[in-house]
Amino acid sequence: MAVEPLSQQEIEDRLAELPGWSLEGDRIARSYRLGSHFAATAMVVHIAQVQEELDHHSDLTLGYNTVSLTVNTHSVGGAVTALDFDLALRVEALAAAHGAR
């Protein structure tokens, strides 16, 4: 099945179901704060595992106690697709387990 860019309305509807996520240019984005650098690093490793499983990778940034992601789909010219929201939902699920807020 081919991956297609989502319409602006589809993006807005899906973002409404993902508190903390926003549209930044041609990407969806979210930052998380964690209790320590070690906790943030563990979350980055966990996100990397999910990205490998999905074969869909974000720009992922590790700060002292923060993790930030920006996601779009390069194979459709950098547009936002359902793949991006699949990744965001998986990250949201694991973020809670890491104590991210």
Tab-separated table of C-alpha atoms in Angstrom:
chain	number	residue	atom	x	y	z
A	1	MET	CA	0.000	0.000	0.000
A	2	ALA	CA	1.371	3.400	-1.003
A	3	VAL	CA	1.903	6.052	1.632
A	4	GLU	CA	0.058	9.274	0.861
A	5	PRO	CA	0.403	12.731	2.414
A	6	LEU	CA	-2.389	13.658	4.807
A	7	SER	CA	-4.534	16.715	4.207
A	8	GLN	CA	-4.259	19.682	6.557
A	9	GLN	CA	-7.628	18.699	8.092
A	10	GLU	CA	-6.514	15.094	8.627
A	11	ILE	CA	-3.346	16.323	10.319
A	12	GLU	CA	-5.291	18.677	12.596
A	13	ASP	CA	-7.806	15.936	13.480
A	14	ARG	CA	-5.044	13.483	14.373
A	15	LEU	CA	-3.096	16.090	16.365
A	16	ALA	CA	-6.240	16.761	18.418
A	17	GLU	CA	-5.914	13.179	19.668
A	18	LEU	CA	-2.230	13.600	20.594
A	19	PRO	CA	-1.850	16.216	23.346
A	20	GLY	CA	1.581	17.814	23.322
A	21	TRP	CA	2.191	17.184	19.628
A	22	SER	CA	2.066	20.056	17.146
A	23	LEU	CA	2.644	20.822	13.501
A	24	GLU	CA	5.929	22.645	12.935
A	25	GLY	CA	6.265	23.461	9.256
A	26	ASP	CA	6.137	20.160	7.381
A	27	ARG	CA	6.601	17.974	10.486
A	28	ILE	CA	4.811	16.888	13.611
A	29	ALA	CA	6.819	17.514	16.755
A	30	ARG	CA	6.900	16.886	20.485
A	31	SER	CA	9.330	17.416	23.353
A	32	TYR	CA	9.379	15.468	26.606
A	33	ARG	CA	10.968	16.271	29.947
A	34	LEU	CA	12.284	13.435	32.092
A	35	GLY	CA	13.683	13.146	35.604
A	36	SER	CA	17.336	12.778	34.636
A	37	HIS	CA	19.780	12.526	31.769
A	38	PHE	CA	19.914	8.768	32.189
A	39	ALA	CA	16.105	8.508	31.931
A	40	ALA	CA	16.127	10.665	28.793
A	41	THR	CA	18.868	8.520	27.268
A	42	ALA	CA	16.920	5.335	28.015
A	43	MET	CA	13.877	6.807	26.298
A	44	VAL	CA	15.952	7.682	23.212
A	45	VAL	CA	17.141	4.074	22.981
A	46	HIS	CA	13.576	2.827	23.325
A	47	ILE	CA	12.363	5.235	20.603
A	48	ALA	CA	15.192	4.048	18.339
A	49	GLN	CA	13.987	0.452	18.804
A	50	VAL	CA	10.442	1.426	17.814
A	51	GLN	CA	11.733	3.330	14.782
A	52	GLU	CA	13.633	0.262	13.641
A	53	GLU	CA	10.525	-1.918	14.085
A	54	LEU	CA	8.453	0.498	11.997
A	55	ASP	CA	11.302	1.221	9.558
A	56	HIS	CA	10.348	4.864	9.997
A	57	HIS	CA	12.779	7.281	11.600
A	58	SER	CA	12.391	10.735	13.117
A	59	ASP	CA	14.832	13.485	13.887
A	60	LEU	CA	15.527	12.708	17.519
A	61	THR	CA	17.328	15.066	19.899
A	62	LEU	CA	18.642	14.263	23.372
A	63	GLY	CA	19.157	17.108	25.820
A	64	TYR	CA	20.200	16.916	29.459
A	65	ASN	CA	16.782	15.694	30.610
A	66	THR	CA	14.758	16.225	27.440
A	67	VAL	CA	13.910	14.258	24.334
A	68	SER	CA	12.546	15.983	21.224
A	69	LEU	CA	11.235	14.473	18.012
A	70	THR	CA	10.246	15.902	14.664
A	71	VAL	CA	8.661	13.522	12.185
A	72	ASN	CA	7.715	13.529	8.524
A	73	THR	CA	7.903	10.996	5.709
A	74	HIS	CA	10.887	11.488	3.421
A	75	SER	CA	9.620	9.010	0.803
A	76	VAL	CA	6.711	11.344	-0.068
A	77	GLY	CA	8.768	14.507	-0.221
A	78	GLY	CA	8.794	15.306	3.477
A	79	ALA	CA	5.018	15.459	3.957
A	80	VAL	CA	3.132	14.267	7.038
A	81	THR	CA	1.571	10.810	6.605
A	82	ALA	CA	-0.183	8.171	8.657
A	83	LEU	CA	3.259	6.601	9.283
A	84	ASP	CA	4.239	9.692	11.258
A	85	PHE	CA	1.198	9.355	13.478
A	86	ASP	CA	1.821	5.619	13.940
A	87	LEU	CA	5.274	6.499	15.260
A	88	ALA	CA	3.904	9.317	17.432
A	89	LEU	CA	1.343	6.984	19.027
A	90	ARG	CA	4.025	4.399	19.782
A	91	VAL	CA	6.266	7.082	21.307
A	92	GLU	CA	3.392	8.377	23.435
A	93	ALA	CA	2.803	4.884	24.808
A	94	LEU	CA	6.423	4.362	25.774
A	95	ALA	CA	6.842	7.925	27.114
A	96	ALA	CA	4.432	7.201	29.948
A	97	ALA	CA	6.446	4.125	30.911
A	98	HIS	CA	9.571	6.308	31.112
A	99	GLY	CA	7.872	8.900	33.295
A	100	ALA	CA	8.137	11.543	30.570
A	101	ARG	CA	5.957	14.602	30.718
